[in-house]
XYZ file of C-alpha atoms in Angstrom:
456
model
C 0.000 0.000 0.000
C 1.247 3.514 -1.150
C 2.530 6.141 1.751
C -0.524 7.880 3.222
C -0.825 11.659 2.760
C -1.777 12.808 5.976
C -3.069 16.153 5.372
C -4.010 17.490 8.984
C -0.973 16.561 11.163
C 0.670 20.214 10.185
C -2.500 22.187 10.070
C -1.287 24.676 12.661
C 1.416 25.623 10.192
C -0.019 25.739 6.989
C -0.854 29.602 6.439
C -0.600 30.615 9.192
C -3.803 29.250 10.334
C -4.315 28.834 14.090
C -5.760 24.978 15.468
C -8.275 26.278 16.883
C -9.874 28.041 13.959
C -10.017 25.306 11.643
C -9.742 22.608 13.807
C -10.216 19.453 12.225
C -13.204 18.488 15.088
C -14.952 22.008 14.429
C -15.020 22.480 11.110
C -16.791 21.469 8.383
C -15.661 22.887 4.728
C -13.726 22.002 3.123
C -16.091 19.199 2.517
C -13.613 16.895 1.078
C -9.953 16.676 3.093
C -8.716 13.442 1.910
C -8.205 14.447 -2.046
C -7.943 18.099 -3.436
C -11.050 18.785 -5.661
C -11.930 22.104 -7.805
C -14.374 23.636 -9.902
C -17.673 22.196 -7.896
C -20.871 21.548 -9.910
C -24.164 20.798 -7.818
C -26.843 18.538 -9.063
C -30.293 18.098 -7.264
C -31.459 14.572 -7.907
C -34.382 12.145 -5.968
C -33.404 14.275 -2.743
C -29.891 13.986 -2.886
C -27.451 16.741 -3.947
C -24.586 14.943 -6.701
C -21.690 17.149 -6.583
C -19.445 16.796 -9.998
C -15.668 18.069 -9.118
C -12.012 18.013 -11.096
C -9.265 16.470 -8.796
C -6.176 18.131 -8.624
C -3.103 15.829 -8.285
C -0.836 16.154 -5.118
C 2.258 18.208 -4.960
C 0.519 20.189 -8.882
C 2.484 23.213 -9.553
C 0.286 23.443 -13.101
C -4.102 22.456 -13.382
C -2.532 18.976 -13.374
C -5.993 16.666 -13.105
C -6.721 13.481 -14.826
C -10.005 12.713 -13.686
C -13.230 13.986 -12.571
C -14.765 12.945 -9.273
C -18.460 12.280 -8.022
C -19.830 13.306 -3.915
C -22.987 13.298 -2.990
C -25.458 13.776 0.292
C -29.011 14.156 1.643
C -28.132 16.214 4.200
C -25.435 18.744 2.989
C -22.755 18.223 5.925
C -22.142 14.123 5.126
C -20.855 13.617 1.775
C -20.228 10.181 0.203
C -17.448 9.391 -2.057
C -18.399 7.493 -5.339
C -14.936 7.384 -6.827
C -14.075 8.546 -10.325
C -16.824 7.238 -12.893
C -14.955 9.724 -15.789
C -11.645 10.278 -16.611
C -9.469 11.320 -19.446
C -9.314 7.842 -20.292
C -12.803 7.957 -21.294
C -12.516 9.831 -24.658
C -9.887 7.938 -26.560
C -9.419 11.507 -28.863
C -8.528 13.639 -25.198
C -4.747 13.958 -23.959
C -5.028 16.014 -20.857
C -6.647 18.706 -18.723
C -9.996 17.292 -17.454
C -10.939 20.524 -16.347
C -14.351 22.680 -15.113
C -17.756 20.544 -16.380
C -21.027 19.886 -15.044
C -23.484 17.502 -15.723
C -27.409 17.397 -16.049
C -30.268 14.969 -16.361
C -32.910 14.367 -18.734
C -35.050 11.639 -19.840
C -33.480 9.566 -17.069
C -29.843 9.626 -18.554
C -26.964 11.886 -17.635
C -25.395 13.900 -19.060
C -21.840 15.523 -17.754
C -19.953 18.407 -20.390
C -16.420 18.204 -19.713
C -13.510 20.503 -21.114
C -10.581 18.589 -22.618
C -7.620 18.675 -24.758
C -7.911 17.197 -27.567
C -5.286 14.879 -29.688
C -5.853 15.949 -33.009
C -5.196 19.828 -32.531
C -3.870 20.472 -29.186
C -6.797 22.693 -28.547
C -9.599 22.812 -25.699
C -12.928 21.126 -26.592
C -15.963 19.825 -25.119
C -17.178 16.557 -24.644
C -20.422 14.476 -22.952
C -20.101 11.737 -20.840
C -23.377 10.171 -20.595
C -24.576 7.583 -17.997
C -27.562 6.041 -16.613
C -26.931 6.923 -12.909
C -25.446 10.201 -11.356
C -23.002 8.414 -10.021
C -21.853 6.666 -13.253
C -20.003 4.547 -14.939
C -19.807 7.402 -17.425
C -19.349 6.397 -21.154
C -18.272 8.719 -24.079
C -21.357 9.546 -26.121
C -19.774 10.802 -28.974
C -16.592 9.801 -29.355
C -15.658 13.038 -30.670
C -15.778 16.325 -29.086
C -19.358 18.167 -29.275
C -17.616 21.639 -30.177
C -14.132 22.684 -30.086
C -13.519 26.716 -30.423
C -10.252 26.538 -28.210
C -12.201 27.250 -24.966
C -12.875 25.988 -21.756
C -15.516 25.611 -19.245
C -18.804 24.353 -19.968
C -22.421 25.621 -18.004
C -25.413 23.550 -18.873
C -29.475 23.983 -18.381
C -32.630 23.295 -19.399
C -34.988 26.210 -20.185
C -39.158 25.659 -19.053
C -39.461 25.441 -22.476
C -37.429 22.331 -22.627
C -34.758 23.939 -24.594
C -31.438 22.630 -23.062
C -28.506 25.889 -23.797
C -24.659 24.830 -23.308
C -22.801 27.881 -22.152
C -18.772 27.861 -22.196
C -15.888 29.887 -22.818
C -12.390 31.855 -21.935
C -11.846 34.728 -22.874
C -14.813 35.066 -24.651
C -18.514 33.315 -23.919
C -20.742 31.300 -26.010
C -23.742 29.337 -26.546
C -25.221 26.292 -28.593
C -28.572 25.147 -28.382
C -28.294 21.681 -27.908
C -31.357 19.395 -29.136
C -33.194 17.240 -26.785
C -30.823 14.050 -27.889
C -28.424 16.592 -25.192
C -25.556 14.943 -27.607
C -26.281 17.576 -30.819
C -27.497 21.243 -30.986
C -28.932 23.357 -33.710
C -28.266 26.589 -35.095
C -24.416 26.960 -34.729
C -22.481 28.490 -32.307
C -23.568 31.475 -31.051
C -21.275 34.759 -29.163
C -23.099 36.419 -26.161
C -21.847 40.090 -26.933
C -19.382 41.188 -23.237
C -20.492 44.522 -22.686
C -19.455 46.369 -19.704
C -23.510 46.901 -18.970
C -23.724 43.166 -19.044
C -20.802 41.954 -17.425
C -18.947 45.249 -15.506
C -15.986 46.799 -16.108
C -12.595 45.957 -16.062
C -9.670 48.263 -15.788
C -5.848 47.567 -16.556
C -6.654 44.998 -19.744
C -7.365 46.624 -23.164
C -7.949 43.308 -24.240
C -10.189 41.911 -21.683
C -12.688 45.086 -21.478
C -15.027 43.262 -19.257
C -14.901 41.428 -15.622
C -16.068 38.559 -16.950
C -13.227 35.566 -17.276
C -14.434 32.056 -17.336
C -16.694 29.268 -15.600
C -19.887 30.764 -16.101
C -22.851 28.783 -14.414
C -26.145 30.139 -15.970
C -29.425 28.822 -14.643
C -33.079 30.167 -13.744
C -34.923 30.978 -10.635
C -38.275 32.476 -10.061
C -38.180 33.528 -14.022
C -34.949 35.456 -13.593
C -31.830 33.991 -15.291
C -28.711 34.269 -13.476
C -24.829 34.072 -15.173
C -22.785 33.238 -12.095
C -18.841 33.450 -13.000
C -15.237 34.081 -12.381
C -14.454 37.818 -12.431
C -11.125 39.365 -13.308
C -8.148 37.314 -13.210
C -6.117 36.904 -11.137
C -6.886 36.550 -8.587
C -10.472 36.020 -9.193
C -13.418 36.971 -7.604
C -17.344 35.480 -8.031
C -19.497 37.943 -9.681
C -22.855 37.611 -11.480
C -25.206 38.991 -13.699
C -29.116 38.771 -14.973
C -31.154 38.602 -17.781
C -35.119 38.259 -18.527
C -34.050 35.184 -21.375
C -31.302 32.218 -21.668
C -29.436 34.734 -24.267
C -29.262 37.850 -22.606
C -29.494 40.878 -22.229
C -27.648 40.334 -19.459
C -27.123 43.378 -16.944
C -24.120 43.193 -14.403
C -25.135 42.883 -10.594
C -21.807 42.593 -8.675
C -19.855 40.620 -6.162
C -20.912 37.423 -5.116
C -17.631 36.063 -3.446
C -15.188 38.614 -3.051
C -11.087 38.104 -3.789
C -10.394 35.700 -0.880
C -8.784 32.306 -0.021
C -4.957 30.989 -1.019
C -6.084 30.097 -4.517
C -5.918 32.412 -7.398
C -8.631 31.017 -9.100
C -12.679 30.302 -7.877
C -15.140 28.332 -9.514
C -19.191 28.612 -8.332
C -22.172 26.072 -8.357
C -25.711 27.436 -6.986
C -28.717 25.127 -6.408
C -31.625 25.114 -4.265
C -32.267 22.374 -2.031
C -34.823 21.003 1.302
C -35.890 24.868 1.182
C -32.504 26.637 1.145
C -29.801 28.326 -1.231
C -26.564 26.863 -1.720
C -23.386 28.741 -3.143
C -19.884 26.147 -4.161
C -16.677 27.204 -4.778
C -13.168 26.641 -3.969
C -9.983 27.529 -2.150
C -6.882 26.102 -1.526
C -7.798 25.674 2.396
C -6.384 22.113 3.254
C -2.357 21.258 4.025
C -0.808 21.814 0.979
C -3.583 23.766 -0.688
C -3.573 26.654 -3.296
C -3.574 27.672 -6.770
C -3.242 24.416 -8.153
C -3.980 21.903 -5.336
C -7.759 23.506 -4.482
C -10.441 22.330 -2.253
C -14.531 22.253 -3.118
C -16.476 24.332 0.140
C -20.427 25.311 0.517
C -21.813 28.046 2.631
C -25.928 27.897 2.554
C -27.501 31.303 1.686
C -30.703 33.387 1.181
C -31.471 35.550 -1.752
C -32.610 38.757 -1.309
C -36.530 39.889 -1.474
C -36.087 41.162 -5.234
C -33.810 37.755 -6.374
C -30.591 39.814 -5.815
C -27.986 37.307 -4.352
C -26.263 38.729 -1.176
C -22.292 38.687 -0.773
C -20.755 35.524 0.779
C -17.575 35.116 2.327
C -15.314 31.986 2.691
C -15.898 30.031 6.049
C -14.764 26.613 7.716
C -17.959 26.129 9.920
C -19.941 25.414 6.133
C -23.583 25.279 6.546
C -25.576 23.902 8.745
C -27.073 20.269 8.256
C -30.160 20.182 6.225
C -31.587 16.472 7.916
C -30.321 14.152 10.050
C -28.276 10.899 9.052
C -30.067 7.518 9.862
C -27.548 5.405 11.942
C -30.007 2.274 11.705
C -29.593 1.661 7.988
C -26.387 0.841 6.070
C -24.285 3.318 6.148
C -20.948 3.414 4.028
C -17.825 3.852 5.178
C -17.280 6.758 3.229
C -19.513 8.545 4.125
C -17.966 11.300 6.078
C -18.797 14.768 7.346
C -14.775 15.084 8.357
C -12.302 13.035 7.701
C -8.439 12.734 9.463
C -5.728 10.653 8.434
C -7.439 8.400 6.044
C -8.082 7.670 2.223
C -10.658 6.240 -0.091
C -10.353 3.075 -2.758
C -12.112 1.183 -4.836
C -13.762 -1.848 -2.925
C -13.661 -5.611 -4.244
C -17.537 -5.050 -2.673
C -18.682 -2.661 -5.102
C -18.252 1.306 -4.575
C -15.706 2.760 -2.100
C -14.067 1.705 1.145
C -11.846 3.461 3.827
C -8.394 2.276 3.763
C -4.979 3.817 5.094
C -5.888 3.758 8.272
C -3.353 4.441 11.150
C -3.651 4.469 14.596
C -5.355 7.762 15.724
C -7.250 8.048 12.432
C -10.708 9.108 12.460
C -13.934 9.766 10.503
C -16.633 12.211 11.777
C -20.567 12.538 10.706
C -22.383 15.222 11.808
C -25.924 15.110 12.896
C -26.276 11.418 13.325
C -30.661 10.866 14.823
C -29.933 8.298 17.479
C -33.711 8.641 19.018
C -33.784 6.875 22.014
C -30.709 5.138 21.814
C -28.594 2.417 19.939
C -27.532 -0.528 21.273
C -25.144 -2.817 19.115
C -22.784 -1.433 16.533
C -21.896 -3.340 13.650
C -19.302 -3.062 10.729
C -18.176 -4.142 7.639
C -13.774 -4.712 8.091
C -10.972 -6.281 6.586
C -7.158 -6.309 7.919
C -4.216 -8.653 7.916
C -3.000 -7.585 11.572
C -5.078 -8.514 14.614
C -5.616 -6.351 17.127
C -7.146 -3.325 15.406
C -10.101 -1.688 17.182
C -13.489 0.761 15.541
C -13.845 2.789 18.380
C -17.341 4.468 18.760
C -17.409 7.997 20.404
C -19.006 11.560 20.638
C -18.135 15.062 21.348
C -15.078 14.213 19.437
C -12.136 11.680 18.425
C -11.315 11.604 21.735
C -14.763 12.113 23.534
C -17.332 8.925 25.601
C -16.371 6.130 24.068
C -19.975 4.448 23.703
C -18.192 1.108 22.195
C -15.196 -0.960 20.481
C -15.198 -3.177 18.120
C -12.129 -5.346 17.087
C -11.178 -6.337 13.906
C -9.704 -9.208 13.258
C -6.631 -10.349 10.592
C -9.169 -11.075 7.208
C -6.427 -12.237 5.580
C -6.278 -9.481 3.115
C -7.450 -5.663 2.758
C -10.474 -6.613 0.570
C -10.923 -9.691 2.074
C -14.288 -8.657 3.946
C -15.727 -9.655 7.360
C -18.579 -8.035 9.664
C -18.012 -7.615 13.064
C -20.678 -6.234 15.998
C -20.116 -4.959 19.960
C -22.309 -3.121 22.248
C -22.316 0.367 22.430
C -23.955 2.770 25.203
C -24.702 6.117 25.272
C -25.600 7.333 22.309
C -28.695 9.200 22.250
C -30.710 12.101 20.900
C -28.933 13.559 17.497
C -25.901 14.014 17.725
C -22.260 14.208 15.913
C -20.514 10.674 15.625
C -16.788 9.792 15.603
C -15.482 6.354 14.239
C -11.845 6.366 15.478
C -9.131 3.660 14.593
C -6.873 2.452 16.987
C -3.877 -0.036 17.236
C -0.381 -0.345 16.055
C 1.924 1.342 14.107
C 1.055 0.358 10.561
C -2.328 0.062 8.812
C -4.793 -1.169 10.318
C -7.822 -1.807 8.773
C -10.387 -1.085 5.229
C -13.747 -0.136 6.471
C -16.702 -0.460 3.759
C -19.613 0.254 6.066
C -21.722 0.492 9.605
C -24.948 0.171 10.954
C -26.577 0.534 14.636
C -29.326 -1.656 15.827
C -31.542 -0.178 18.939
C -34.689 0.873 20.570
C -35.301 3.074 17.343
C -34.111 0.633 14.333
């Protein structure tokens, strides 16, 4: 097994952050610690929100990223890792750069645009990944590139009308009007004029008269359209503007995110979801982080009365949770609200599994509904030490321990077993640690858990 990356043990230096700001106990965005992840693009789906993100390789000094990664939750505090359904290795004619897309659904397919370099020219184009679950496996649905114009970047929705507009571009912004086959559009390619009206002024640039940049994200709410994008390079701020139609006129409305973070760049994602507004972006907040090693956060908003959309900073508390997570069902392992010391993989199971796991490792979720109590604890391990322990606690890593369970040598890391113990003490809602505990090498893979009680 490869050398861990332990991302938190120097958190007190990075930045010259302080521990107990962004403690790893406390806080909650960014959402994902055990990868770095950029450009974050929200989907609302059968009550769950699919998050679509890039993955920036370790140690990048360039927009190094070679595959495109899938989260998702119910509650918007514990997000699930689904792997990497899409990669560059998906479209035989791409070379590099799986960069800024977003994905959509129709007809019960979907759909996800991604930016890519292509073989033949050495030039930026777009292509679909299509797939019958949000989660994947995607497949290419082309096998060419839907339009190549040497930009980046693609924004994708679907009008009332049922008239599905792709958005894309750096420096400039365009539009096709893609037929309902989401795979083909009609009518060419089309420029949306940057006027300083539409899009604000920029100063400094002769060339780049306007404040708009790149990853637009373009969708409607309560009849208004909104054109949500990266302002002003570099570094770049989140600034937006409206229109009455799909096409414009737009009119420029100012900030949303102002210049802040340790990355140079931001990307934004806005959806609605169990009542509330959502605003994704990214920073370079984690160990290591910045302009080219980012990290995916949320902060939960409200729109002002007239559909204006208020400024938002940057924080690491993240939003609040929007339900609570049922301990009496399955539960997988990764599944995680915060995460310290450990890594995901694929799992001989199906899916993803917690491996990497050293001693003093741990994996928080937030908001766990424990009603009037759980009893047993059960999990789904595998090992080839003895002696490893699942200890189950609250309050944090090192709060009441309400239970251990050992694990026992499998015989191999995906060679599964389940093991149960009692556990005491956990009651009401409340936040859940799962810490790891034994020697000094790994320990354990950990697929999933489940509680059995009064209220399962």
């Amino acid at each position: 097994m490869p050398t861990k990356r332990r991302l938190w043990t120097t958190i007190a230096a990075v930045a010259g952050l302080v521990l107990t700001v962004i403690a790893p106990a406390r806080a909650d965005n960014p959402i994902v610690q055990h990868i770095y992840t950029a450009d974050p693009a929200p989907l609302v789906h059968n009550g769950r929100v699919y998050l679509y993100t890039g993955h920036d390789e370790d140690n990048s000094t360039w927009f190094t990223m070679k595959e495109w990664r899938v989260w998702s939750s119910a509650d918007m505090v514990n997000w699930t890792d689904h792997g990497s359904p899409m990669s560059l290795a998906t479209f035989s004619w791409a070379k590099q750069d799986a960069w800024a897309g977003q994905a959509i659904e129709r007809n019960g397919k979907f759909y996800w645009y991604v930016p890519v370099v292509t073989k033949a020219t050495g030039r930026p184009a777009i292509g679909v990944g299509v797939a019958d679950s949000p989660t994947g496996p995607f497949r290419d649905a082309l096998g060419r590139p839907l339009v190549e114009n040497g930009e980046i970047d693609p924004t994708v929705m679907i009008d009332d009308t049922g008239q599905a507009y792709l958005y894309w571009g750096n420096p400039n912004l365009s539009y096709v009007r893609l037929n309902t086959d989401m795979i083909s559009y009609s009518g060419g390619i089309n420029r949306i004029p940057l006027t300083t009206a539409g899009f604000g002024t920029r100063t400094g640039d002769p060339n780049r008269p306007t404040l708009y940049e790149e990853g637009p994200w373009v969708y409607k709410r309560n009849g208004l359209y909104y054109n949500v994008f990266a302002a002003k390079c570099c570094s770049e701020f989140i600034a937006y503007s409206t229109a009455p139609g799909p096409t414009g006129p737009w009119t420029y409305r100012g900030t949303v995110m102002p210049t802040q973070g340790s990355s140079f760049t931001n990307h934004a994602g806005i959806i609605d979801f169990k009542g509330s507004s959502y605003f994704f972006y990214h920073n370079g907040a984690l160990p290591g982080g910045g302009g080219f090693t980012r990290s995916v956060a949320v902060e939960k908003f409200s729109y002002h009365a007239d559909g204006t959309i208020p400024q938002i900073n940057m924080t690491t508390a993240g939003p609040p949770a929007a339900d609570t997570l049922n301990p009496y069902v399955r539960q997988e392992a990764e599944t995680i609200a915060w995460g310290s010391g450990i890594e995901t993989e694929p799992s001989s199971e199906g899916g993803m599994n917690v491996g990497y796991i050293n001693n003093g490792d741990y994996i928080k979720l937030k908001n766990v509904a424990f009603g009037s109590g759980a009893t047993t604890f059960t999990a789904r391990v595998a090992s080839t030490v003895a002696g490893s322990s699942v200890e189950v606690r609250s309050e944090g890593p090192n709060g009441p321990l309400a239970g251990r369970c050992t694990v026992p040598n499998t015989g191999g890391w995906q060679s599964w077993t389940t093991v149960s113990c009692p556990v005491s003490g956990l009651t009401g809602t409340r936040d859940l640690y799962l810490r790891f505990a034994g020697g000094s090498n790994y320990l354990l893979n950990f697929n999933w858990w489940q509680f059995t009680g009064a209220a399962s």
